[in-house]
């Protein structure tokens, strides 16, 4: 079972400082190619109050099996592992309170991000009717322990079940690696929770986009669980993108968020390739929906595979950069201008280009977790920017632009119209999003981090 989703790995939250020296080459100053990131602390996720239990009586992994005696203390503390939860969404409310989005069920729960203490039981994701109302059923996956017998769990023999078991259980089947990836705290204190995908081993494949739910956090006291308030709508992908990698709110907004999409690129280094990159950074209005509840006001502003480097930050003589690792699974808007983006190693399936170590100068680039900072010359993440069309009627409750579509500044062409999943012509196609990156004169700073979160120089 330990080979299945890191069942022998203690889940943890890392508090990181990621910064890069940069001066616009003032005084012709240059800096090292790679910069250290600083690990400010690690919080091991643990469940001392026994909140994490399944409806069939199942418990967390350490109650059934631990790797060796070095885990005895962690067993007593009820440390959770990758067999219990797959936490790929995190919305931090404050230093002592956050909401985690899990992929295994999928579900949401409260946690103290500083201590790692789990503060609530998990809350399952409600299924919806065609009109978006909750229908009383819930999503589930093959890794959900509710489908395992207690005897099988005690014998450590149930890493997952067959799809038919989920179908026959009454739950709505979703892919075991398709739960919450994009997860962000909005300005009004609620959470926009994006289901990662609608392909794979799922029954959601015919929906017009990935589901986005509105989640209300608990009150941050022990035992106070989050709740699902409503279904917001469907998020539509750009051509060839199939997954939501991460989501981050536009500062001060309760309706505009930034989404990074991805697919399965790369799969080797021989071209023509099985897949081409589809890593587009897009801004979307959560509240502007068409008649099918699809978000129709969306613009893509950056392609991770066509990023300008006009100051040659990494000193390689190339004025472009491509973030090519397969799983760009972390992104946060940090101010009006910049994002920080991080990769998942997808361990043990690293080196997706299948390169030989002797053939490349910086082999760690294909095998580790790393961060980059991308900044725009224009304050594109400020609600007062013309991009958000501030001339329209304001929403009294949010003081945000409430009409669509986005208004492009004169220096940024919108590109040719495309037809989205709902035949709406206002989606900026991915093939022109790189033009936006060029005209914004975006700059990037690249870091490389090891799995232990120390940066390589």
Short mmCIF file of C-alpha atoms in Angstrom, two decimals:
data_model
loop_
_atom_site.label_atom_id
_atom_site.label_comp_id
_atom_site.label_asym_id
_atom_site.label_seq_id
_atom_site.Cartn_x
_atom_site.Cartn_y
_atom_site.Cartn_z
CA UNK A 1 0.00 0.00 0.00
CA UNK A 2 2.92 2.38 0.58
CA UNK A 3 3.47 2.59 -3.15
CA UNK A 4 0.01 4.12 -3.53
CA UNK A 5 0.00 7.91 -3.01
CA UNK A 6 2.71 8.07 -0.33
CA UNK A 7 0.90 6.17 2.40
CA UNK A 8 4.16 6.16 4.38
CA UNK A 9 4.69 9.93 4.11
CA UNK A 10 3.60 12.33 6.88
CA UNK A 11 1.60 15.14 5.32
CA UNK A 12 2.91 18.60 6.17
CA UNK A 13 2.61 22.32 5.49
CA UNK A 14 5.77 24.27 4.68
CA UNK A 15 6.04 28.00 5.31
CA UNK A 16 8.39 29.40 2.69
CA UNK A 17 10.01 32.70 1.80
CA UNK A 18 10.59 33.01 -1.95
CA UNK A 19 12.36 36.14 -3.22
CA UNK A 20 14.83 36.94 -5.99
CA UNK A 21 17.27 39.89 -6.24
CA UNK A 22 16.52 42.04 -9.28
CA UNK A 23 17.50 45.61 -10.23
CA UNK A 24 16.51 46.04 -13.91
CA UNK A 25 20.30 45.75 -14.48
CA UNK A 26 20.86 49.02 -12.60
CA UNK A 27 24.59 49.72 -12.61
CA UNK A 28 24.86 46.57 -14.75
CA UNK A 29 24.31 44.52 -11.61
CA UNK A 30 23.71 40.80 -12.08
CA UNK A 31 23.04 37.97 -9.66
CA UNK A 32 23.50 34.23 -9.38
CA UNK A 33 21.40 32.06 -11.65
CA UNK A 34 19.69 30.38 -8.71
CA UNK A 35 18.62 31.85 -5.40
CA UNK A 36 17.98 30.12 -2.10
CA UNK A 37 14.43 29.87 -0.83
CA UNK A 38 14.04 29.89 2.94
CA UNK A 39 12.07 27.29 4.83
CA UNK A 40 10.50 29.15 7.77
CA UNK A 41 8.99 26.07 9.38
CA UNK A 42 7.22 22.77 8.83
CA UNK A 43 3.94 21.76 10.41
CA UNK A 44 3.18 18.01 10.41
CA UNK A 45 -0.54 17.39 9.88
CA UNK A 46 -1.97 15.51 12.86
CA UNK A 47 -5.38 14.64 14.22
CA UNK A 48 -5.04 14.50 18.04
CA UNK A 49 -8.77 14.92 18.58
CA UNK A 50 -9.80 12.09 16.28
CA UNK A 51 -11.80 14.18 13.82
CA UNK A 52 -10.77 12.17 10.74
CA UNK A 53 -13.06 9.14 10.63
CA UNK A 54 -15.11 7.62 7.84
CA UNK A 55 -18.78 6.69 7.88
CA UNK A 56 -17.96 2.96 7.94
CA UNK A 57 -15.74 3.33 11.02
CA UNK A 58 -12.46 3.54 9.11
CA UNK A 59 -9.58 5.38 10.79
CA UNK A 60 -6.31 6.95 9.65
CA UNK A 61 -3.40 4.90 8.33
CA UNK A 62 -1.15 4.99 11.43
CA UNK A 63 -3.77 3.10 13.44
CA UNK A 64 -3.33 0.15 11.07
CA UNK A 65 0.33 0.21 10.06
CA UNK A 66 3.45 2.35 10.42
CA UNK A 67 6.76 1.92 8.55
CA UNK A 68 8.88 1.26 11.68
CA UNK A 69 9.38 2.20 15.34
CA UNK A 70 10.58 5.70 14.47
CA UNK A 71 6.91 6.46 13.80
CA UNK A 72 5.75 5.52 17.32
CA UNK A 73 5.44 9.14 18.43
CA UNK A 74 3.65 10.06 15.23
CA UNK A 75 1.26 7.17 15.73
CA UNK A 76 0.42 8.51 19.18
CA UNK A 77 -0.07 12.01 17.73
CA UNK A 78 -2.29 10.61 14.93
CA UNK A 79 -0.19 11.98 12.09
CA UNK A 80 -2.03 11.69 8.77
CA UNK A 81 -0.43 10.32 5.62
CA UNK A 82 -1.06 10.23 1.90
CA UNK A 83 -3.39 7.25 2.35
CA UNK A 84 -5.74 9.36 4.48
CA UNK A 85 -5.86 12.66 2.62
CA UNK A 86 -4.46 14.19 -0.53
CA UNK A 87 -4.41 17.90 0.41
CA UNK A 88 -3.81 19.88 -2.77
CA UNK A 89 -5.87 22.98 -1.97
CA UNK A 90 -5.14 25.41 0.87
CA UNK A 91 -6.94 28.65 1.75
CA UNK A 92 -5.21 30.41 4.65
CA UNK A 93 -7.50 32.59 6.77
CA UNK A 94 -4.84 33.53 9.33
CA UNK A 95 -1.75 32.00 10.93
CA UNK A 96 -3.88 29.68 13.06
CA UNK A 97 -6.71 28.83 10.69
CA UNK A 98 -6.95 27.48 7.14
CA UNK A 99 -9.18 25.29 4.99
CA UNK A 100 -7.74 22.28 3.17
CA UNK A 101 -9.16 20.87 -0.03
CA UNK A 102 -8.67 17.10 -0.36
CA UNK A 103 -8.63 14.93 -3.49
CA UNK A 104 -9.34 11.48 -2.00
CA UNK A 105 -13.02 11.97 -1.19
CA UNK A 106 -12.99 14.86 -2.32
CA UNK A 107 -13.68 16.91 0.82
CA UNK A 108 -12.77 20.03 2.81
CA UNK A 109 -11.62 20.41 6.43
CA UNK A 110 -10.15 22.95 8.85
CA UNK A 111 -6.53 22.98 10.03
CA UNK A 112 -4.14 25.15 12.02
CA UNK A 113 -1.41 25.87 9.41
CA UNK A 114 1.15 26.82 12.06
CA UNK A 115 0.86 23.76 14.31
CA UNK A 116 -0.57 21.28 11.77
CA UNK A 117 -3.43 20.34 14.10
CA UNK A 118 -6.58 19.30 12.25
CA UNK A 119 -9.48 21.34 13.61
CA UNK A 120 -12.52 19.57 12.15
CA UNK A 121 -13.90 16.49 10.51
CA UNK A 122 -13.89 16.45 6.72
CA UNK A 123 -16.98 17.58 4.83
CA UNK A 124 -17.83 15.76 1.61
CA UNK A 125 -18.46 17.53 -1.68
CA UNK A 126 -22.17 17.66 -2.57
CA UNK A 127 -23.36 16.53 -5.97
CA UNK A 128 -25.59 18.89 -7.94
CA UNK A 129 -28.74 18.90 -10.05
CA UNK A 130 -28.66 20.33 -13.60
CA UNK A 131 -29.67 23.73 -12.18
CA UNK A 132 -26.74 23.72 -9.75
CA UNK A 133 -28.72 22.98 -6.58
CA UNK A 134 -27.47 20.28 -4.21
CA UNK A 135 -29.25 16.96 -4.70
CA UNK A 136 -28.40 15.22 -1.42
CA UNK A 137 -25.71 12.95 -2.87
CA UNK A 138 -21.93 13.34 -2.64
CA UNK A 139 -18.83 12.77 -4.76
CA UNK A 140 -16.49 9.89 -3.98
CA UNK A 141 -13.46 8.18 -5.52
CA UNK A 142 -11.79 4.78 -5.59
CA UNK A 143 -9.39 5.90 -2.84
CA UNK A 144 -12.17 6.88 -0.46
CA UNK A 145 -11.86 4.63 2.62
CA UNK A 146 -15.62 4.46 2.99
CA UNK A 147 -15.53 1.73 0.33
CA UNK A 148 -13.01 -0.46 2.19
CA UNK A 149 -13.89 -3.06 4.79
CA UNK A 150 -12.36 -2.55 8.24
CA UNK A 151 -10.76 -5.99 7.94
CA UNK A 152 -9.03 -5.00 4.69
CA UNK A 153 -7.78 -1.74 6.20
CA UNK A 154 -6.47 -3.53 9.27
CA UNK A 155 -4.63 -5.93 6.97
CA UNK A 156 -3.32 -2.95 4.97
CA UNK A 157 -4.90 -4.38 1.83
CA UNK A 158 -7.16 -1.63 0.51
CA UNK A 159 -5.23 1.15 -1.26
CA UNK A 160 -8.29 1.66 -3.45
CA UNK A 161 -11.27 -0.20 -4.88
CA UNK A 162 -12.70 -0.93 -8.31
CA UNK A 163 -14.78 1.78 -9.95
CA UNK A 164 -17.88 -0.41 -9.84
CA UNK A 165 -17.70 -0.44 -6.04
CA UNK A 166 -18.07 3.34 -6.02
CA UNK A 167 -20.89 3.21 -8.55
CA UNK A 168 -22.80 0.63 -6.53
CA UNK A 169 -22.34 2.54 -3.27
CA UNK A 170 -24.72 5.33 -4.15
CA UNK A 171 -22.00 7.99 -4.32
CA UNK A 172 -21.26 9.95 -7.52
CA UNK A 173 -17.93 8.64 -8.85
CA UNK A 174 -15.07 11.05 -9.54
CA UNK A 175 -11.43 10.45 -10.46
CA UNK A 176 -9.17 9.52 -7.53
CA UNK A 177 -6.75 12.32 -8.47
CA UNK A 178 -9.30 14.89 -9.55
CA UNK A 179 -10.50 16.60 -6.37
CA UNK A 180 -9.50 20.05 -5.15
CA UNK A 181 -6.44 21.67 -6.68
CA UNK A 182 -7.51 25.30 -7.11
CA UNK A 183 -8.55 26.78 -3.79
CA UNK A 184 -8.56 30.48 -2.85
CA UNK A 185 -9.91 32.75 -0.12
CA UNK A 186 -12.03 35.56 -1.58
CA UNK A 187 -12.23 39.06 -0.14
CA UNK A 188 -15.66 38.39 1.40
CA UNK A 189 -14.22 35.55 3.50
CA UNK A 190 -15.65 32.71 1.42
CA UNK A 191 -13.62 30.19 -0.61
CA UNK A 192 -13.78 29.45 -4.31
CA UNK A 193 -13.10 25.71 -4.52
CA UNK A 194 -12.26 24.36 -8.00
CA UNK A 195 -12.55 20.65 -8.80
CA UNK A 196 -9.34 19.87 -10.69
CA UNK A 197 -10.67 18.12 -13.77
CA UNK A 198 -13.54 16.34 -15.43
CA UNK A 199 -11.67 13.58 -17.22
CA UNK A 200 -10.24 10.25 -16.07
CA UNK A 201 -12.22 7.82 -13.94
CA UNK A 202 -15.17 10.13 -13.40
CA UNK A 203 -18.85 10.48 -14.22
CA UNK A 204 -18.53 14.25 -14.66
CA UNK A 205 -17.04 14.10 -18.15
CA UNK A 206 -20.07 15.47 -19.98
CA UNK A 207 -20.23 18.67 -17.95
CA UNK A 208 -19.33 21.96 -19.74
CA UNK A 209 -16.43 22.75 -17.42
CA UNK A 210 -14.97 21.89 -14.04
CA UNK A 211 -17.14 22.53 -11.01
CA UNK A 212 -16.54 25.52 -8.75
CA UNK A 213 -18.12 25.56 -5.29
CA UNK A 214 -18.56 28.30 -2.71
CA UNK A 215 -17.28 27.11 0.68
CA UNK A 216 -17.82 28.84 4.04
CA UNK A 217 -14.95 28.32 6.53
CA UNK A 218 -15.63 27.21 10.07
CA UNK A 219 -15.12 29.73 12.89
CA UNK A 220 -11.56 28.42 13.46
CA UNK A 221 -12.38 26.85 16.82
CA UNK A 222 -11.74 23.15 17.38
CA UNK A 223 -14.64 21.15 15.96
CA UNK A 224 -16.05 23.89 13.72
CA UNK A 225 -16.17 22.45 10.20
CA UNK A 226 -16.47 24.28 6.88
CA UNK A 227 -19.71 24.10 4.91
CA UNK A 228 -20.63 24.06 1.24
CA UNK A 229 -22.78 27.12 0.60
CA UNK A 230 -23.59 26.76 -3.08
CA UNK A 231 -22.45 25.77 -6.54
CA UNK A 232 -20.94 28.82 -8.28
CA UNK A 233 -20.63 27.58 -11.85
CA UNK A 234 -18.46 25.76 -14.39
CA UNK A 235 -14.98 26.93 -15.34
CA UNK A 236 -14.22 26.31 -19.07
CA UNK A 237 -10.73 25.30 -20.23
CA UNK A 238 -8.68 26.71 -23.07
CA UNK A 239 -8.07 24.29 -25.98
CA UNK A 240 -6.00 21.24 -24.90
CA UNK A 241 -5.94 22.17 -21.21
CA UNK A 242 -7.58 19.54 -19.00
CA UNK A 243 -6.72 20.43 -15.38
CA UNK A 244 -6.93 23.37 -12.99
CA UNK A 245 -3.43 23.56 -11.52
CA UNK A 246 -4.14 26.33 -9.00
CA UNK A 247 -6.24 29.44 -8.37
CA UNK A 248 -5.49 32.75 -6.63
CA UNK A 249 -7.80 35.68 -5.95
CA UNK A 250 -7.25 39.14 -7.38
CA UNK A 251 -6.41 41.17 -4.23
CA UNK A 252 -9.51 42.78 -2.78
CA UNK A 253 -11.92 40.89 -5.04
CA UNK A 254 -14.77 38.50 -4.38
CA UNK A 255 -15.43 37.70 -8.03
CA UNK A 256 -12.16 37.82 -10.02
CA UNK A 257 -9.56 35.06 -9.69
CA UNK A 258 -6.45 33.99 -11.56
CA UNK A 259 -6.34 30.38 -12.80
CA UNK A 260 -3.37 28.39 -14.09
CA UNK A 261 -4.39 25.55 -16.39
CA UNK A 262 -2.30 22.61 -17.52
CA UNK A 263 -2.28 19.30 -19.34
CA UNK A 264 0.06 16.31 -19.34
CA UNK A 265 3.04 17.87 -21.17
CA UNK A 266 5.88 16.83 -21.36
CA UNK A 267 5.98 13.15 -22.25
CA UNK A 268 9.50 12.76 -23.53
CA UNK A 269 11.62 15.06 -25.69
CA UNK A 270 10.91 13.70 -29.17
CA UNK A 271 8.79 15.89 -31.46
CA UNK A 272 6.15 15.65 -32.83
CA UNK A 273 5.19 14.95 -29.23
CA UNK A 274 2.25 13.10 -27.64
CA UNK A 275 1.26 16.40 -25.99
CA UNK A 276 2.11 20.07 -26.36
CA UNK A 277 2.11 22.50 -23.42
CA UNK A 278 -1.17 24.13 -22.43
CA UNK A 279 -0.14 26.09 -19.33
CA UNK A 280 -2.18 29.28 -19.59
CA UNK A 281 -2.66 31.86 -16.85
CA UNK A 282 -6.17 33.29 -17.09
CA UNK A 283 -8.34 35.80 -15.21
CA UNK A 284 -12.01 34.83 -14.86
CA UNK A 285 -15.13 36.44 -13.43
CA UNK A 286 -16.73 33.84 -11.15
CA UNK A 287 -20.14 35.50 -11.23
CA UNK A 288 -20.68 36.17 -14.93
CA UNK A 289 -22.38 32.97 -16.14
CA UNK A 290 -24.21 31.99 -19.29
CA UNK A 291 -27.49 30.09 -19.36
CA UNK A 292 -25.61 26.81 -18.75
CA UNK A 293 -23.86 28.22 -15.64
CA UNK A 294 -20.54 28.41 -17.52
CA UNK A 295 -18.19 31.29 -16.68
CA UNK A 296 -18.08 33.32 -19.86
CA UNK A 297 -15.94 36.33 -18.91
CA UNK A 298 -12.40 34.98 -19.08
CA UNK A 299 -9.12 36.28 -20.48
CA UNK A 300 -5.74 34.53 -20.62
CA UNK A 301 -2.79 36.86 -20.00
CA UNK A 302 0.26 34.60 -19.95
CA UNK A 303 1.55 31.36 -21.43
CA UNK A 304 4.07 29.63 -19.13
CA UNK A 305 5.91 28.44 -22.24
CA UNK A 306 6.42 31.86 -23.75
CA UNK A 307 7.59 34.15 -20.94
CA UNK A 308 9.69 37.20 -21.75
CA UNK A 309 13.08 37.57 -20.07
CA UNK A 310 14.19 40.95 -21.45
CA UNK A 311 16.90 41.42 -18.77
CA UNK A 312 18.24 37.87 -19.13
CA UNK A 313 17.75 37.18 -15.45
CA UNK A 314 19.23 33.68 -15.61
CA UNK A 315 22.22 34.81 -17.68
CA UNK A 316 21.90 32.19 -20.41
CA UNK A 317 21.71 34.64 -23.33
CA UNK A 318 18.13 33.57 -24.13
CA UNK A 319 15.39 36.15 -23.68
CA UNK A 320 12.56 33.65 -23.30
CA UNK A 321 11.73 31.17 -20.58
CA UNK A 322 9.46 28.12 -20.55
CA UNK A 323 8.18 26.52 -17.35
CA UNK A 324 8.18 23.01 -18.71
CA UNK A 325 7.73 20.69 -15.74
CA UNK A 326 4.52 18.71 -16.06
CA UNK A 327 2.74 19.74 -12.87
CA UNK A 328 2.65 23.49 -12.30
CA UNK A 329 0.52 22.99 -9.22
CA UNK A 330 1.12 26.13 -7.15
CA UNK A 331 0.45 29.78 -8.00
CA UNK A 332 -0.33 32.83 -5.88
CA UNK A 333 -0.86 36.48 -6.73
CA UNK A 334 1.40 38.34 -4.30
CA UNK A 335 0.74 41.98 -5.27
CA UNK A 336 -0.60 44.13 -8.13
CA UNK A 337 2.19 43.00 -10.46
CA UNK A 338 3.58 39.58 -9.59
CA UNK A 339 2.78 35.92 -9.14
CA UNK A 340 4.88 33.21 -7.53
CA UNK A 341 4.49 29.84 -9.23
CA UNK A 342 5.74 26.46 -8.06
CA UNK A 343 6.02 22.99 -9.52
CA UNK A 344 5.17 19.59 -8.12
CA UNK A 345 7.85 16.97 -8.69
CA UNK A 346 5.09 14.41 -9.31
CA UNK A 347 7.41 12.00 -7.49
CA UNK A 348 8.34 9.32 -8.40
CA UNK A 349 7.47 10.20 -12.01
CA UNK A 350 10.08 12.93 -12.40
CA UNK A 351 12.18 13.90 -15.42
CA UNK A 352 9.18 13.93 -17.75
CA UNK A 353 11.43 14.84 -20.69
CA UNK A 354 13.28 11.55 -20.17
CA UNK A 355 16.68 13.24 -20.40
CA UNK A 356 20.02 11.65 -19.56
CA UNK A 357 21.79 13.41 -16.69
CA UNK A 358 25.05 13.56 -18.62
CA UNK A 359 23.37 15.45 -21.47
CA UNK A 360 22.18 18.50 -19.53
CA UNK A 361 23.98 21.11 -17.44
CA UNK A 362 21.26 21.58 -14.82
CA UNK A 363 19.66 18.17 -14.42
CA UNK A 364 17.91 19.28 -11.24
CA UNK A 365 15.56 21.33 -13.41
CA UNK A 366 13.80 18.15 -14.52
CA UNK A 367 13.70 16.38 -11.17
CA UNK A 368 12.97 18.80 -8.35
CA UNK A 369 10.36 21.22 -7.04
CA UNK A 370 11.08 24.83 -7.93
CA UNK A 371 9.59 28.31 -7.95
CA UNK A 372 9.51 31.21 -10.37
CA UNK A 373 8.35 34.81 -10.01
CA UNK A 374 6.64 36.46 -12.96
CA UNK A 375 6.00 40.22 -12.84
CA UNK A 376 4.13 42.46 -15.27
CA UNK A 377 5.05 46.08 -15.98
CA UNK A 378 1.36 46.97 -15.72
CA UNK A 379 -0.53 46.43 -12.40
CA UNK A 380 -2.74 43.82 -14.03
CA UNK A 381 -3.83 42.39 -10.67
CA UNK A 382 -5.23 45.71 -9.43
CA UNK A 383 -9.02 46.11 -9.72
CA UNK A 384 -8.56 49.74 -10.82
CA UNK A 385 -6.67 48.65 -13.93
CA UNK A 386 -8.59 49.28 -17.21
CA UNK A 387 -8.56 45.52 -17.76
CA UNK A 388 -11.50 45.24 -15.38
CA UNK A 389 -13.56 47.88 -17.21
CA UNK A 390 -14.12 50.28 -14.29
CA UNK A 391 -16.46 52.49 -16.32
CA UNK A 392 -19.38 50.10 -15.88
CA UNK A 393 -21.91 50.19 -13.06
CA UNK A 394 -20.44 49.16 -9.74
CA UNK A 395 -21.79 46.39 -7.55
CA UNK A 396 -22.86 48.06 -4.29
CA UNK A 397 -21.93 45.06 -2.15
CA UNK A 398 -18.42 44.59 -3.51
CA UNK A 399 -17.62 47.89 -5.21
CA UNK A 400 -16.27 45.81 -8.07
CA UNK A 401 -17.01 46.04 -11.79
CA UNK A 402 -20.15 43.97 -12.30
CA UNK A 403 -20.50 43.91 -16.08
CA UNK A 404 -18.59 42.06 -18.78
CA UNK A 405 -16.65 41.43 -20.88
CA UNK A 406 -13.20 42.48 -19.72
CA UNK A 407 -11.99 45.65 -21.42
CA UNK A 408 -8.54 45.33 -22.94
CA UNK A 409 -6.21 48.34 -22.71
CA UNK A 410 -5.27 49.88 -26.05
CA UNK A 411 -1.79 48.35 -25.90
CA UNK A 412 -3.12 44.81 -25.47
CA UNK A 413 -4.97 43.25 -28.43
CA UNK A 414 -7.64 40.75 -27.47
CA UNK A 415 -6.72 38.43 -30.31
CA UNK A 416 -9.13 36.75 -32.70
CA UNK A 417 -12.41 35.57 -31.17
CA UNK A 418 -12.75 31.92 -30.33
CA UNK A 419 -15.70 29.70 -29.58
CA UNK A 420 -15.72 28.35 -26.05
CA UNK A 421 -17.69 25.47 -24.55
CA UNK A 422 -20.85 27.61 -24.51
CA UNK A 423 -20.32 29.17 -27.95
CA UNK A 424 -19.25 32.41 -26.34
CA UNK A 425 -16.82 34.54 -28.39
CA UNK A 426 -15.12 36.29 -25.49
CA UNK A 427 -12.56 33.69 -24.45
CA UNK A 428 -9.07 34.79 -25.37
CA UNK A 429 -7.58 31.71 -27.03
CA UNK A 430 -4.39 30.23 -25.68
CA UNK A 431 -2.58 30.68 -28.96
CA UNK A 432 -2.66 34.48 -28.48
CA UNK A 433 -2.04 34.60 -24.76
CA UNK A 434 1.70 34.75 -25.33
CA UNK A 435 1.16 38.03 -27.20
CA UNK A 436 -0.21 39.45 -23.99
CA UNK A 437 2.91 38.38 -22.17
CA UNK A 438 5.09 40.13 -24.74
CA UNK A 439 3.13 43.36 -24.79
CA UNK A 440 3.02 43.47 -21.04
CA UNK A 441 6.82 43.15 -21.14
CA UNK A 442 6.63 40.52 -18.47
CA UNK A 443 9.78 39.56 -16.62
CA UNK A 444 10.51 36.37 -14.81
CA UNK A 445 12.95 35.17 -12.20
CA UNK A 446 13.60 31.47 -12.02
CA UNK A 447 14.54 29.47 -8.94
CA UNK A 448 15.25 25.81 -8.52
CA UNK A 449 14.42 24.06 -5.27
CA UNK A 450 15.13 20.57 -4.06
CA UNK A 451 12.43 18.45 -2.51
CA UNK A 452 13.80 19.49 0.88
CA UNK A 453 13.02 23.08 -0.14
CA UNK A 454 16.63 24.24 -0.17
CA UNK A 455 17.46 26.06 -3.38
CA UNK A 456 20.29 24.83 -5.56
CA UNK A 457 22.91 27.29 -6.67
#
